Amino acid sequence: MKINYCDALIVGGGLAGLRVAVQTQEKGLSTVVLSLVPVKRSHSAAAQGGMQASLANTVMGKGDNEDVHFADTVKGSDWGCDQEVARMFVTTAPKAIRELANWGVPWSRVRQGPREVVINAQRTTIVEPSEAHGLINARDFGGTKKWRTCYTADATGHTMLYGVANEAIRREVEIHERKELLRLIVENRRCYGAVVRDLITGEIEAYLAKATCIATGGWGRVYRTTTNAVICEGTGQAAVLETGIAALGNPEAVQFHPTPIVPSGILLTEGCRGDGGVLRDVDGYRFMPDYEPEKKDLASRDVVSRRMMEHIRKGKGVPSPFGDHLWLDISILGREHIEKNLRDVQEIAMTFNGIDPADEGPKGWLPVRPAQHYSMGGIRTKPTGESPDLSGLFSCGEAACWDLHGFNRLGGNSVAETVVSGMIVGSYMAEFCRENDIDVSTRLVEESIEKEVRYIREILERPESEGMSIFDIKRRMQHIMDEKVGIFRDGTHLQEAVDELQELLKRSRKVGVRYKCLKANPELEETYRVPKMLKIALSIAYSALMRTESRGAHYREDYTMRDDLNWLKRTLVRWSDPEATLPELSYEALEIMKMEMPPAFRGYGRKGQIIENPLSAKRQEEVEAIRRRLEAEGKDRFAIQEALMPFDLPENYRAKNERLGVGYA
Amino acid sequence: MPKHKIMTPDQSSGRELTFEILKYNPRDPNSRPHLETYKIRETPGMTLFVALNMIREDLDPDLAFDFVCRAGICGSCGMMVNGKPLLACRTRTADYPDGRIRLMPMPAFELIKDLSVITGQWMDRMSKRVESWVHAKEKQDITRIEKPVDPDAADATFELDRCIECGICVASCATALMRPDFVGAVGLNRIARFEADPQDERTDADFYELVGDDAGIFGCMSLLACEDHCPKNLPLQEKIAYMRRKLSKA
């Protein structure tokens, strides 16, 4: 029995996991990171466009601060997020980006003087002030009031990941590659670590830790058409679900990005539109201003994706062997801009489609269609990142439902969340490790390992099955998710999806493998992963079926209203019976009377589609009264915010952020 | 207005492709290295990512290879394609007119199985050797406005920070094959990256301490296969020459 001991165990070596690891290591805790792949290959590297932080350095970001970033995030979430978490996030984001600058992330910097940009398809000259020269630059992104998205060309995730990974190497964090989480070691509502399989030797071992953090990213690969990397299969979240104790939050909240390229589904960053690119239809017509007069091509992602599909349904799509699509036109930005700031986009378009997007006119237009991109839902945590149900279990980044994004995440808020939540959750986790020892029996550890050893052996001993292979089952699952749990949802199709996925789950538990080796064996790995993926797919489909309203990215054609009266609540999913084919759902309310920003219209999307909750108006009056009173008393925005909705932060993350021209105001 | 645009320049006719792939599991005593042949039908716009998954799903569930992003961003899928080290996800089958493609694992790295090699530990050693992080004495307060950086210097640093540690420069390097401790173009580029970074306070003498030997900057024989094959088109030749001139004076 191989047992590894550490204080802090982190599963997942992307930006979130590594940032947590740096934090716990810095606090003197022995820290181990487990990763499926070399950590610098994590899907964080694929984030292109940028990271939101309200620095307000560029002239187009002037007036930006935590309050504006907070309001954008809450509206973007369609009031589904935890507003306290959003406050924690916007307060820490400027510190996170400045820390990354110190760690060597070569952020694009402001250049003083006039600069030509494209705004609303018009060439416009902006003038950057000399005092901003050399400070971190920002570009425009969807659903934001200010230019707030800081970037390194369109390889922002890559430079951030290398910055944080190099910092982890510098601090000598132990990183164990090609290790896969199979099961959490749990007893009496306490998590003691994990049972892990070595993907090279096939050995099954235990990692025992005072605290375990799941930072395994998103679960996009339960869909066929997704921008996600092939390792984003949700098996980390499934291991949490399989404890039967901890819950997933809002799995039905799935983001579809407007502009993955057709047919490969590889992402083309929102920065394309942020920098001035536009969407066009079969006639070359720029259609978004007709639907969204205010934000146009830069409404939030859920809205733009739906408008695109709506337009395709009207017959305005471009027919292709891979289905109808629309065009993304960035040629209007000019070759120089593209080759400097959108070079990965150009490289992807040229490699995978043979199109140079800098070519003028229709020749350079890129075929795009919305596809699965991000999971707002995930492992439900408290604002500290700890599971409310399972002591010693933490989660952060896309794997978690912390819940910063509610029912729609803003572009640029995901890489920002990874590092910010890494800082915050890492601190709380370190505190937990200092205050809690583990007292674990070897019997429990042995049993936990033994269960997985037996399970793997049982898979290998299964008779060769007739009919569907494990690969067929996976493909079928992905097809069902694309077709029936996509952008437009309704009760009939969701019910069909739930029924079919349950059948697939049963089948997946019996399927045999052809090659019987215990070591590096792709078919064996697929065979124990797919049932986990099916549990995630079922959690998404079933939660979507039960949520009879439309909110953010969850759109029901049979319930088109956002229902604040009945559905201002978070879905919680648990899977307590391992033999069951459906999870149990429950709900936790979002309390309007505690919100800093009570529910209202987002400012984009369809108007008049809200079933109002009377508490929203009541809280709004209360908020305004408090604001008026404190303003009359001469209180600043920080004191007013504190009175409206207090929140906690560890370290000095609570400290005010300095900005150009306004200091700490 | 184009009603139909060709998605890829090669709407191939579904010709037959013949793959020869090295199969070997060094941890299985019964396994012997050998070439296995697979025949599949080409699909429009097919890349090696699509082809290898098709082979695994339909013909050989045991075939091992590595992909993560499948978009040329993460650097996981370096392999030898008809003798040249390439990122498999960006390699189109249409670029092989005779339809015969031979795949081998990258040399210089430890083999896991078939086309899968361990690059992570190699890169980790390199990162530690060149101390791949910013060296600055003064600690910056993260609540304050950041230190300004010349925009051109930031861009120049970013240019070299684009390396994805795919290992292709190592697999194509004669020195690396002869000297397992050679830091490779990837390591020398990393040195150049921090040399260009205005935030890093290290001097040429400091860099000389790290790579001023035959396993470092003086090991390069200037064959330049690294630059020929770098999927990110990094200016490796220029940067190695530049660093060598600087460090020979250090």
mmCIF file of N, CA and C in Angstrom, chain A residues 85 102 168 182 208 270 306 308 364 367 397 424 580 604 645 652:
data_model
loop_
_atom_site.group_PDB
_atom_site.id
_atom_site.type_symbol
_atom_site.label_atom_id
_atom_site.label_comp_id
_atom_site.label_asym_id
_atom_site.label_seq_id
_atom_site.Cartn_x
_atom_site.Cartn_y
_atom_site.Cartn_z
ATOM 1 N N VAL A 85 -19.340 36.875 -2.987
ATOM 2 C CA VAL A 85 -18.187 36.326 -3.692
ATOM 3 C C VAL A 85 -17.745 37.289 -4.797
ATOM 4 N N ASN A 102 4.539 41.184 -11.323
ATOM 5 C CA ASN A 102 5.789 40.973 -10.582
ATOM 6 C C ASN A 102 6.382 39.598 -10.862
ATOM 7 N N ALA A 168 5.602 28.490 -8.929
ATOM 8 C CA ALA A 168 5.466 27.233 -8.170
ATOM 9 C C ALA A 168 6.785 26.459 -8.197
ATOM 10 N N LEU A 182 -9.126 9.147 -8.540
ATOM 11 C CA LEU A 182 -10.197 8.169 -8.728
ATOM 12 C C LEU A 182 -11.282 8.332 -7.673
ATOM 13 N N LEU A 208 -2.632 11.329 1.470
ATOM 14 C CA LEU A 208 -3.352 11.795 2.651
ATOM 15 C C LEU A 208 -2.956 13.240 2.941
ATOM 16 N N GLU A 270 -13.037 36.284 -27.652
ATOM 17 C CA GLU A 270 -13.951 37.416 -27.615
ATOM 18 C C GLU A 270 -13.214 38.722 -27.921
ATOM 19 N N ARG A 306 -27.323 33.237 -28.331
ATOM 20 C CA ARG A 306 -28.740 33.006 -28.653
ATOM 21 C C ARG A 306 -29.171 33.805 -29.865
ATOM 22 N N MET A 308 -27.359 34.744 -32.317
ATOM 23 C CA MET A 308 -26.771 34.127 -33.519
ATOM 24 C C MET A 308 -27.622 32.943 -33.971
ATOM 25 N N GLY A 364 -11.382 37.110 -45.954
ATOM 26 C CA GLY A 364 -10.808 36.897 -44.624
ATOM 27 C C GLY A 364 -11.823 36.531 -43.554
ATOM 28 N N PRO A 367 -15.593 31.322 -40.488
ATOM 29 C CA PRO A 367 -16.858 30.644 -40.162
ATOM 30 C C PRO A 367 -16.940 30.336 -38.670
ATOM 31 N N GLY A 397 -11.638 27.718 -8.992
ATOM 32 C CA GLY A 397 -11.515 27.775 -10.445
ATOM 33 C C GLY A 397 -12.782 27.258 -11.109
ATOM 34 N N ILE A 424 -7.359 33.537 -2.591
ATOM 35 C CA ILE A 424 -8.288 33.590 -1.455
ATOM 36 C C ILE A 424 -8.483 32.201 -0.852
ATOM 37 N N ALA A 580 -27.645 4.197 -8.294
ATOM 38 C CA ALA A 580 -28.721 4.988 -8.902
ATOM 39 C C ALA A 580 -28.309 5.484 -10.286
ATOM 40 N N TYR A 604 -29.246 44.439 -21.509
ATOM 41 C CA TYR A 604 -29.148 43.796 -22.823
ATOM 42 C C TYR A 604 -29.976 42.521 -22.763
ATOM 43 N N MET A 645 -23.594 45.436 2.136
ATOM 44 C CA MET A 645 -23.345 43.994 2.089
ATOM 45 C C MET A 645 -21.917 43.694 2.552
ATOM 46 N N ASN A 652 -4.101 40.780 3.141
ATOM 47 C CA ASN A 652 -4.392 42.207 2.985
ATOM 48 C C ASN A 652 -5.198 42.423 1.711
#
